[in-house]
mmCIF file of C-alpha atoms and ligand atoms in Angstrom:
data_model
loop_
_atom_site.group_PDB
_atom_site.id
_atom_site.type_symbol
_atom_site.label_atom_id
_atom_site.label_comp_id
_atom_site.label_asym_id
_atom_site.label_seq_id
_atom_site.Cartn_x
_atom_site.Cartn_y
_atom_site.Cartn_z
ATOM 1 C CA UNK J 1 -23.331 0.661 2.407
ATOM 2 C CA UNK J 2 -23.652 -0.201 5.877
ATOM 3 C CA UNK J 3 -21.451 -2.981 6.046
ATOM 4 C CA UNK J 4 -18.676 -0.230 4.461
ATOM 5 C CA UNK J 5 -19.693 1.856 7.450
ATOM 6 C CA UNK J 6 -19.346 -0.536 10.213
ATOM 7 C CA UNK J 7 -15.778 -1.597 8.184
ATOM 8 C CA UNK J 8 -15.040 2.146 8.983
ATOM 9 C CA UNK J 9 -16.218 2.464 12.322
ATOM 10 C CA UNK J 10 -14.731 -0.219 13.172
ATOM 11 C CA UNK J 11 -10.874 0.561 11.979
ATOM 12 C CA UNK J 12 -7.845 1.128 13.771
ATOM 13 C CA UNK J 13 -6.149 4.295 12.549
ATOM 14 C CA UNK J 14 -2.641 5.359 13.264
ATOM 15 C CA UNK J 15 -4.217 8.425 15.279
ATOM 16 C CA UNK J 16 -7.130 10.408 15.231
ATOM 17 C CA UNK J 17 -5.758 12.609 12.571
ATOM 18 C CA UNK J 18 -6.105 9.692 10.148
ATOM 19 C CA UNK J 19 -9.752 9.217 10.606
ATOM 20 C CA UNK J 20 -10.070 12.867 10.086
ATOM 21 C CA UNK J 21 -7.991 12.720 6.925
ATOM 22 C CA UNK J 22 -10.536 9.738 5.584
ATOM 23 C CA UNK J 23 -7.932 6.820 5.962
ATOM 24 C CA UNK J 24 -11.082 4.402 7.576
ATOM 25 C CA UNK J 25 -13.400 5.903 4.778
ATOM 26 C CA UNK J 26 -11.024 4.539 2.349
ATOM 27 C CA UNK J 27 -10.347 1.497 3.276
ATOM 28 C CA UNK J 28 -13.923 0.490 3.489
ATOM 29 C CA UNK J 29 -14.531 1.605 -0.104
ATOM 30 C CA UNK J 30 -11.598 -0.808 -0.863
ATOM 31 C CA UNK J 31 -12.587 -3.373 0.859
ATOM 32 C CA UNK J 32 -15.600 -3.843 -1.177
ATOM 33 C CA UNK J 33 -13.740 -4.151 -4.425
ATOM 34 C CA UNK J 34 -12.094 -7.274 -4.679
ATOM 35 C CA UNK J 35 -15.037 -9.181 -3.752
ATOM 36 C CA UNK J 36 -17.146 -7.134 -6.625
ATOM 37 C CA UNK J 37 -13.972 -7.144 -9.127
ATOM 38 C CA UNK J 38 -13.140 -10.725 -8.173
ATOM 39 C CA UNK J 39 -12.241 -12.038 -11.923
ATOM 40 C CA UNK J 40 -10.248 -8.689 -12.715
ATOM 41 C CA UNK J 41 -8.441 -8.522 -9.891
ATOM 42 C CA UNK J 42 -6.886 -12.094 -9.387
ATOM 43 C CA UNK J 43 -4.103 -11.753 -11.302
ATOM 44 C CA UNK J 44 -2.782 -8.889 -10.091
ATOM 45 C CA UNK J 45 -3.451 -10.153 -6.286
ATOM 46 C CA UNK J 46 -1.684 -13.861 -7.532
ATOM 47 C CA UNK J 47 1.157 -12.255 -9.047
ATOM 48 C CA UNK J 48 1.585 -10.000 -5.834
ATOM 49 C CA UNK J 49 1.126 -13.062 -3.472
ATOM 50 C CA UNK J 50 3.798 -14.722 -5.530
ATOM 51 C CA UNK J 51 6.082 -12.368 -6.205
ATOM 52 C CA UNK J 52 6.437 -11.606 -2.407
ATOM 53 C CA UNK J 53 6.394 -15.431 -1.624
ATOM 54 C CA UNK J 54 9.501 -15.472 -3.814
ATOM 55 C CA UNK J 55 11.168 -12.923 -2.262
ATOM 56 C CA UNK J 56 10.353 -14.077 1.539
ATOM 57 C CA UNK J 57 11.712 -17.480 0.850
ATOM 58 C CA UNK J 58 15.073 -15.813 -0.438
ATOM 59 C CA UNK J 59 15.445 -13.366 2.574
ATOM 60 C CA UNK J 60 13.756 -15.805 5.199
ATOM 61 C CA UNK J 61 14.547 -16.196 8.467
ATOM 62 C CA UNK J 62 12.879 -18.068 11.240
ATOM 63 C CA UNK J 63 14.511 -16.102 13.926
ATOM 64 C CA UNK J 64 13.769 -12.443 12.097
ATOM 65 C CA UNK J 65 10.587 -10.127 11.219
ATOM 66 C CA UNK J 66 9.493 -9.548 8.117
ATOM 67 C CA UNK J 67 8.320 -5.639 8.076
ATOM 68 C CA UNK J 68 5.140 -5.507 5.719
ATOM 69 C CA UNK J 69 4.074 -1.956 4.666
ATOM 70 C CA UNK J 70 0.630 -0.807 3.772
ATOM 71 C CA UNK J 71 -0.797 -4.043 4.684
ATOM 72 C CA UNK J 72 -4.332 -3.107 5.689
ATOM 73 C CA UNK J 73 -6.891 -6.067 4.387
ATOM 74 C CA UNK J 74 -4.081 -8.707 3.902
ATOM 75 C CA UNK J 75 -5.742 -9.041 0.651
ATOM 76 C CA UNK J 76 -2.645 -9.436 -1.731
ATOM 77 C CA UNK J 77 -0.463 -10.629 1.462
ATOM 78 C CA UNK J 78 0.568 -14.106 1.708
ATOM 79 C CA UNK J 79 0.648 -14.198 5.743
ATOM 80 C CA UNK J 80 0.492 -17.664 6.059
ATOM 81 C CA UNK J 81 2.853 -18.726 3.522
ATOM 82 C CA UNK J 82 5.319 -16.055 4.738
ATOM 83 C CA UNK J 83 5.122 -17.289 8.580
ATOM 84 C CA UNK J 84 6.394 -20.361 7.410
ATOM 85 C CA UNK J 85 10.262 -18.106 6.576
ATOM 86 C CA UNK J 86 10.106 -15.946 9.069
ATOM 87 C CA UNK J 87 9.506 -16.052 13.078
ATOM 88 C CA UNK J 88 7.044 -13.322 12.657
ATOM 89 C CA UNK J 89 5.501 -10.733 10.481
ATOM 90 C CA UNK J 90 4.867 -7.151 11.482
ATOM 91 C CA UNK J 91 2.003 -5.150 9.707
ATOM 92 C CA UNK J 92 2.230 -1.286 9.107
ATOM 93 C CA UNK J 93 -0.153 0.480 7.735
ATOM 94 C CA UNK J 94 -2.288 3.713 8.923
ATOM 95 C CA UNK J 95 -5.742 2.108 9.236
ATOM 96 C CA UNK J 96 -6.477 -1.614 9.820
ATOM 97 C CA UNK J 97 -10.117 -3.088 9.931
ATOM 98 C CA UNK J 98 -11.216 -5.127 12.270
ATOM 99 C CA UNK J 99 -10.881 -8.670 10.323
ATOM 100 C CA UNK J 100 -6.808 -7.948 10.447
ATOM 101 C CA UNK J 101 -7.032 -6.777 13.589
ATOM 102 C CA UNK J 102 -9.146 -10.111 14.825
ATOM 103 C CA UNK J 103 -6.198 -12.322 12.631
ATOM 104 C CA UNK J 104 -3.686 -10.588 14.711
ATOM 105 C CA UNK J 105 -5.213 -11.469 18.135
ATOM 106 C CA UNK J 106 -5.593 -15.158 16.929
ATOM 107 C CA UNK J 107 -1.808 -15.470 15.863
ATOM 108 C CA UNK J 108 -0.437 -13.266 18.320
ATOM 109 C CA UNK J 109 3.682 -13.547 18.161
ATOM 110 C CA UNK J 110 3.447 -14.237 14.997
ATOM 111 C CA UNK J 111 1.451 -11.589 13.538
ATOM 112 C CA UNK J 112 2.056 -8.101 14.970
ATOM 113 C CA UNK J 113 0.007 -5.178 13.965
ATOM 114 C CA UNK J 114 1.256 -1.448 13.531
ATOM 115 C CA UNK J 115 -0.725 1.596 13.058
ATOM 116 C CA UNK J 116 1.267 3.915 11.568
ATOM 117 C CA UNK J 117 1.786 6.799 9.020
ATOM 118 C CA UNK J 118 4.132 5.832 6.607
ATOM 119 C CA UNK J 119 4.501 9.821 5.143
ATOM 120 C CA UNK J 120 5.026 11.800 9.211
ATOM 121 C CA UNK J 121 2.899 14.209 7.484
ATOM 122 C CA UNK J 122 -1.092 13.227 8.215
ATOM 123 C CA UNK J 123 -0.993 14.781 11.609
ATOM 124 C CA UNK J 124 0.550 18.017 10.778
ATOM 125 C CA UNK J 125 -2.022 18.022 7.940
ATOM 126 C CA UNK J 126 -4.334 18.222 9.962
ATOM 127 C CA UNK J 127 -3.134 20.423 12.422
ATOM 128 C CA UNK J 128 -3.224 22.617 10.306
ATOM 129 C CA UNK J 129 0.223 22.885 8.591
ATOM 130 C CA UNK J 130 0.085 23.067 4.799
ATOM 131 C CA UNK J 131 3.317 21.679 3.731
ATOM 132 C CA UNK J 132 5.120 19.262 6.292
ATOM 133 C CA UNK J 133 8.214 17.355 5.159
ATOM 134 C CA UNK J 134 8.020 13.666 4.490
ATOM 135 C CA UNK J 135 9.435 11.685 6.921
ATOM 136 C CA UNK J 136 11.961 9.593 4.871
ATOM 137 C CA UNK J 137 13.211 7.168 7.727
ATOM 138 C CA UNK J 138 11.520 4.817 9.050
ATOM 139 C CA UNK J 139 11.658 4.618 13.111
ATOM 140 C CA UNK J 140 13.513 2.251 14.582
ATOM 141 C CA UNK J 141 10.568 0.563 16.481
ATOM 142 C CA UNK J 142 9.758 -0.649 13.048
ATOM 143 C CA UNK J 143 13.106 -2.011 12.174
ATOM 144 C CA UNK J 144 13.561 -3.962 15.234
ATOM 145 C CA UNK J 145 14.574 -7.589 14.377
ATOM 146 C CA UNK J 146 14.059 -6.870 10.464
ATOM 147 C CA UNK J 147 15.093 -9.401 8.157
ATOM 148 C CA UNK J 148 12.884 -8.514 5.024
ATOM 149 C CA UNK J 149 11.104 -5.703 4.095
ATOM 150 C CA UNK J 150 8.315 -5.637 1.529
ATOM 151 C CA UNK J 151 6.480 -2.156 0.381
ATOM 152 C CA UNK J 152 2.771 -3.852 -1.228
ATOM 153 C CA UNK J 153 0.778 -1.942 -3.041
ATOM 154 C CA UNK J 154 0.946 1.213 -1.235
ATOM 155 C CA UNK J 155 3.718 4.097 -2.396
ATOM 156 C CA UNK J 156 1.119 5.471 -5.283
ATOM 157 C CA UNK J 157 -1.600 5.539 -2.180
ATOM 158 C CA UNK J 158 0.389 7.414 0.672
ATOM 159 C CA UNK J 159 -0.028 10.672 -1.241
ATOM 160 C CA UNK J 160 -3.401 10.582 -1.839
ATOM 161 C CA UNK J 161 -5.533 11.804 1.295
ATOM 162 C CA UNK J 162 -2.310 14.411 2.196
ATOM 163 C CA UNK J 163 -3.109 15.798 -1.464
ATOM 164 C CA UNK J 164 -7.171 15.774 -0.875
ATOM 165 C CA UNK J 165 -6.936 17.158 2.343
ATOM 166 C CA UNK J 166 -4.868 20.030 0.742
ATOM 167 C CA UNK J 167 -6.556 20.472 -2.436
ATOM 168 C CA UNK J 168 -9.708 21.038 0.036
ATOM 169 C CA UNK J 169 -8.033 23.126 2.220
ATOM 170 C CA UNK J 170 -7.238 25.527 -0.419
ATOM 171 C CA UNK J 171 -3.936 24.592 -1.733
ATOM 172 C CA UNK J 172 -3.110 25.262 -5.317
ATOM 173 C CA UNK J 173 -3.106 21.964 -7.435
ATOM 174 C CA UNK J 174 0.782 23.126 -8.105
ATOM 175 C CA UNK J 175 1.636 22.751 -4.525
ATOM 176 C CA UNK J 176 -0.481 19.674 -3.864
ATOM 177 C CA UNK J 177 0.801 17.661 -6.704
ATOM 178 C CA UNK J 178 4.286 18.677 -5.667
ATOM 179 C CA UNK J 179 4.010 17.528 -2.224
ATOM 180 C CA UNK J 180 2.904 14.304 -3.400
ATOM 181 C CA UNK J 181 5.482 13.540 -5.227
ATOM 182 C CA UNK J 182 7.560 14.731 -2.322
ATOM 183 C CA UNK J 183 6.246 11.990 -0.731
ATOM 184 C CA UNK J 184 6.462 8.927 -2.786
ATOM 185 C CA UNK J 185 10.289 10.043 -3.020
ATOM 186 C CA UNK J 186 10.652 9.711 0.770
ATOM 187 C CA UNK J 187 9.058 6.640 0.841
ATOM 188 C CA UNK J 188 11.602 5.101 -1.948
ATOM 189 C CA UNK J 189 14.614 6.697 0.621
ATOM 190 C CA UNK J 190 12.455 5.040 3.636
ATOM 191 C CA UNK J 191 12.885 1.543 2.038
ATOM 192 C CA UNK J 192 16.913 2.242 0.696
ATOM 193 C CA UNK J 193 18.115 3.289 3.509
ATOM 194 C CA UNK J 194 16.508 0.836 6.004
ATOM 195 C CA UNK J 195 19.105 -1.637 5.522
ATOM 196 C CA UNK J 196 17.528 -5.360 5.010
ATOM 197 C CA UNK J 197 16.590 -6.210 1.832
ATOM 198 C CA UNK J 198 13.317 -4.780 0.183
ATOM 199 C CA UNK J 199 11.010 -5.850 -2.216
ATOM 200 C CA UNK J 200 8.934 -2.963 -3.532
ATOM 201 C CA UNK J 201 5.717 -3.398 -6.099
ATOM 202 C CA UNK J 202 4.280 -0.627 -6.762
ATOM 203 C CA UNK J 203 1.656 0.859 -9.677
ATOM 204 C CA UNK J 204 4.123 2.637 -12.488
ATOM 205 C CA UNK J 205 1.568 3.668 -14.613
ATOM 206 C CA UNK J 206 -1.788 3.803 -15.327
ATOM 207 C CA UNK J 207 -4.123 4.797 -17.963
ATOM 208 C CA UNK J 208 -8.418 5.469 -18.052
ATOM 209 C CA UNK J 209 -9.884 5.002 -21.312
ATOM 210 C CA UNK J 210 -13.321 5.508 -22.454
ATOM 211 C CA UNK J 211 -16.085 3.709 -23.315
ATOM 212 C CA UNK J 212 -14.323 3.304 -26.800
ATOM 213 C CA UNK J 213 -10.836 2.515 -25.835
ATOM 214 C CA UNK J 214 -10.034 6.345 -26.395
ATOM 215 C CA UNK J 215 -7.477 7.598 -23.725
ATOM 216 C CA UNK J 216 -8.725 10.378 -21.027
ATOM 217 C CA UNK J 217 -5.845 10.125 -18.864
ATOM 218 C CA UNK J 218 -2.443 8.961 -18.219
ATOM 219 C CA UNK J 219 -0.048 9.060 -15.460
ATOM 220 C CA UNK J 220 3.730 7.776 -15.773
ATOM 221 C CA UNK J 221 5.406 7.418 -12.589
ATOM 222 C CA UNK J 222 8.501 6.328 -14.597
ATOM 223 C CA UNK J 223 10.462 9.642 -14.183
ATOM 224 C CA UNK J 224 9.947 9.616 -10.346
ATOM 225 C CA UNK J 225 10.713 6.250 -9.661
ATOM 226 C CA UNK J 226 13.456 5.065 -12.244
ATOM 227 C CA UNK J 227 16.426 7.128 -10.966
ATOM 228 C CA UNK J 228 15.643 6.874 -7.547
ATOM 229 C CA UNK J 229 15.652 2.646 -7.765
ATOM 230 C CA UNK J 230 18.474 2.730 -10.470
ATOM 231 C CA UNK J 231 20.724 5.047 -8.066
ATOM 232 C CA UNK J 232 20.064 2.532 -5.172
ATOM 233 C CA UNK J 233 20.788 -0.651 -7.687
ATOM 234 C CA UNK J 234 17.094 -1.679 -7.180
ATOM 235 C CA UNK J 235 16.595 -4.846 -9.698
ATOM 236 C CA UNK J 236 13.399 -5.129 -11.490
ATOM 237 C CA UNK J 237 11.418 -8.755 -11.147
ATOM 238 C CA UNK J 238 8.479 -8.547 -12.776
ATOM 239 C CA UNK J 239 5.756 -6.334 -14.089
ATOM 240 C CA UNK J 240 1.780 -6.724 -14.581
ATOM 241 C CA UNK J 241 -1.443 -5.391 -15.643
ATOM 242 C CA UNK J 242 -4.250 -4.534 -13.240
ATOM 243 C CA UNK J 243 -7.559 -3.754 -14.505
ATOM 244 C CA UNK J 244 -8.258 -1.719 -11.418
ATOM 245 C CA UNK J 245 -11.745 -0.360 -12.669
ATOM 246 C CA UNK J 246 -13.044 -2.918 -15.055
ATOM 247 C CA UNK J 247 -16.167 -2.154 -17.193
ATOM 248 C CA UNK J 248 -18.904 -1.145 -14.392
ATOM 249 C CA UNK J 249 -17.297 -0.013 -11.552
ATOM 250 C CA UNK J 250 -16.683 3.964 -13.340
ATOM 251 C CA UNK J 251 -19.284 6.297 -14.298
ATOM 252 C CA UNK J 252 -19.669 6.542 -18.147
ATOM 253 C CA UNK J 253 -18.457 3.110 -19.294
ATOM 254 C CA UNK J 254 -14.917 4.117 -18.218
ATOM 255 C CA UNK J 255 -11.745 1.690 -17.247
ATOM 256 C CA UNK J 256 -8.904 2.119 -15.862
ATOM 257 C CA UNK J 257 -5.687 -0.208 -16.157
ATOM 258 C CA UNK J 258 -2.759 0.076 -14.297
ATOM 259 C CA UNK J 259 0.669 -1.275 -15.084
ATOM 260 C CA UNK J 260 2.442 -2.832 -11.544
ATOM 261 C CA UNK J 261 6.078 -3.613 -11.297
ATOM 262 C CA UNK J 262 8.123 -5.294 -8.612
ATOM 263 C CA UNK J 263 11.814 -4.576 -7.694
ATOM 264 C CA UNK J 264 14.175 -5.976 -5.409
ATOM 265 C CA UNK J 265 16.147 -2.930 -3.982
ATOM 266 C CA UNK J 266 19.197 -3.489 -1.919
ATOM 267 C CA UNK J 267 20.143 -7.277 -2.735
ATOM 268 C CA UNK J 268 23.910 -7.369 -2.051
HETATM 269 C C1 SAM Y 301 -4.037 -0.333 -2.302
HETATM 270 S S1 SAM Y 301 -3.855 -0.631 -0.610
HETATM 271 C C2 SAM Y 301 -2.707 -1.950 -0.657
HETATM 272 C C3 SAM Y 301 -3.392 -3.253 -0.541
HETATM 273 C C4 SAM Y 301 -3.066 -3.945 0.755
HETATM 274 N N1 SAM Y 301 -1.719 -4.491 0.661
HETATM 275 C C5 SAM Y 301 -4.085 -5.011 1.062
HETATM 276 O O1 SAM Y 301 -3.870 -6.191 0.814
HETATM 277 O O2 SAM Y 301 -5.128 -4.656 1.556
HETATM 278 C C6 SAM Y 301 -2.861 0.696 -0.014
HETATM 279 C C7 SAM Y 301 -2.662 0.652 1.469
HETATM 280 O O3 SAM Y 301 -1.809 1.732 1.825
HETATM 281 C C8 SAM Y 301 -2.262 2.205 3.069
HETATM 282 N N2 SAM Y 301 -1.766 3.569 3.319
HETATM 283 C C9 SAM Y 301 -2.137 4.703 2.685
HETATM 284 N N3 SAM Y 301 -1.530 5.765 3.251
HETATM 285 C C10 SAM Y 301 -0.750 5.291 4.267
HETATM 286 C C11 SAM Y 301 0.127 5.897 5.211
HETATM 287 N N4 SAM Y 301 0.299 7.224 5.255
HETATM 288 N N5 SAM Y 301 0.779 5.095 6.088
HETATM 289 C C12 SAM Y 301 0.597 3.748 6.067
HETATM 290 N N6 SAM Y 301 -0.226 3.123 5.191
HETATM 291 C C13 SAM Y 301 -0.888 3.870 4.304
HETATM 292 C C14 SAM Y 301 -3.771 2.158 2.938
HETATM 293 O O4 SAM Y 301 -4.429 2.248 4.180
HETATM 294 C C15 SAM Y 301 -3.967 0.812 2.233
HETATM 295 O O5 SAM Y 301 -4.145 -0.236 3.139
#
């Protein structure tokens, strides 16, 4: 508990809107897990590293930047590897904790860190505005010198404080769910219209069964996603389970399994 507090305390968030949306909150809870779901996790956190390994080496270059999004704990990131393809890597995300941060200081020019919202929408949020548009361009200060792109982990996550922090605001569910979909689409016309080449993985499913095996609840991210990477040509590489919440970790004896893909979007 306190070491998830001082993780929090300590965080870099893209302004002070994010820590009042929760972002530093959240990433502390993470940070706990893969040390507590170790076994569960390492696949999915292998097949990540190697996936994006693969895809570096194709698209390297020593001179160039490879833009990382929703890197936050490096934890499925292979920095090191990657640094050996490209001159340096530049880390987005909206809340980094201190052990990235401290990385970044000790392989500064290689390793540059960004704080910032993917979604444009967590400061209107919290000023107050109930439904912002997506921002679904990426600024150029973020493109600068881009060789690569790679989108880890992270679409399925950028909607979820925006829809708490609307849901407790008062928002219908309607509206909420609606604007979170709104902004996983932005995100997908973030990456194709960047311009390098982009490797997205990304949760496409995922189901929570009981103690039994019964299912309680599904979500398909399918019909969002599919046209939207089929219209921009996106190519699919690989696909994985991740038990996400193995037995223990949920109230009640439940799981939770999630099914990750990985796509290479814009390859001429
Ligand atoms: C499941 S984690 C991905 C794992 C991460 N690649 C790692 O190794 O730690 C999702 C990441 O998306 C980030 N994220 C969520 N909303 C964001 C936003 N609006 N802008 C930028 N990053 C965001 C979170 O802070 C978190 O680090």
């Amino acid at each position: 508990m306190l070491r998830e507090w001082w993780t929090s305390r300590l965080s870099r968030t893209a302004s002070s809107a994010a820590r009042r949306l929760g972002y530093p909150d959240e990433l502390a809870a993470l940070a706990a897990r893969p040390r507590r779901c170790k076994a569960t996790w390492r696949p999915h956190l292998e097949a990540t590293r190697r996936t994006l390994l693969e895809q570096g080496r194709c698209h390297g270059d020593r001179q160039g930047c490879a833009l990382i999004l929703g890197a936050g704990l490096l934890e499925d990131i292979p920095w090191r590897d990657l640094l050996e393809h490209f001159g340096m890597l530049r880390l987005v995300d909206a809340v980094f904790p201190l052990t990235t941060r401290r990385l970044a200081t000790r392989q500064r020019g290689r390793l540059e860190l960004m704080a910032h919202d993917l979604t444009g929408v967590i400061d209107a949020l919290a000023a107050g505005r109930t439904t912002p548009i997506p921002s679904d361009r990426m600024p150029p200060a973020l493109l600068q010198d881009v060789a690569w792109i790679a989108s880890v982990n992270c679409l399925t996550q950028l909607p979820l404080a925006p829809v708490a922090w609307l849901l407790k605001q008062g928002s219908c569910e309607t509206a909420a769910e609606a604007h979170g979909q709104a902004i996983i689409a932005a995100h997908l016309e973030q990456l194709t219209t960047a311009g390098p080449p982009c490797c997205l993985i990304s949760e496409r499913a995922d189901r929570r069964y009981d103690r039994a095996g019964g299912i309680l609840a599904a979500t398909d991210y399918g019909p969002l996603l599919d046209p939207r990477l089929a219209a921009s040509g996106a190519r699919l590489l690989e696909a994985w389970d991740w038990l996400v919440h193995p037995p223990g970790e949920l109230a009640n004896g439940e799981t939770e399994i999630r099914r990750v893909a990985a796509w290479a979007l814009a390859i001429p």
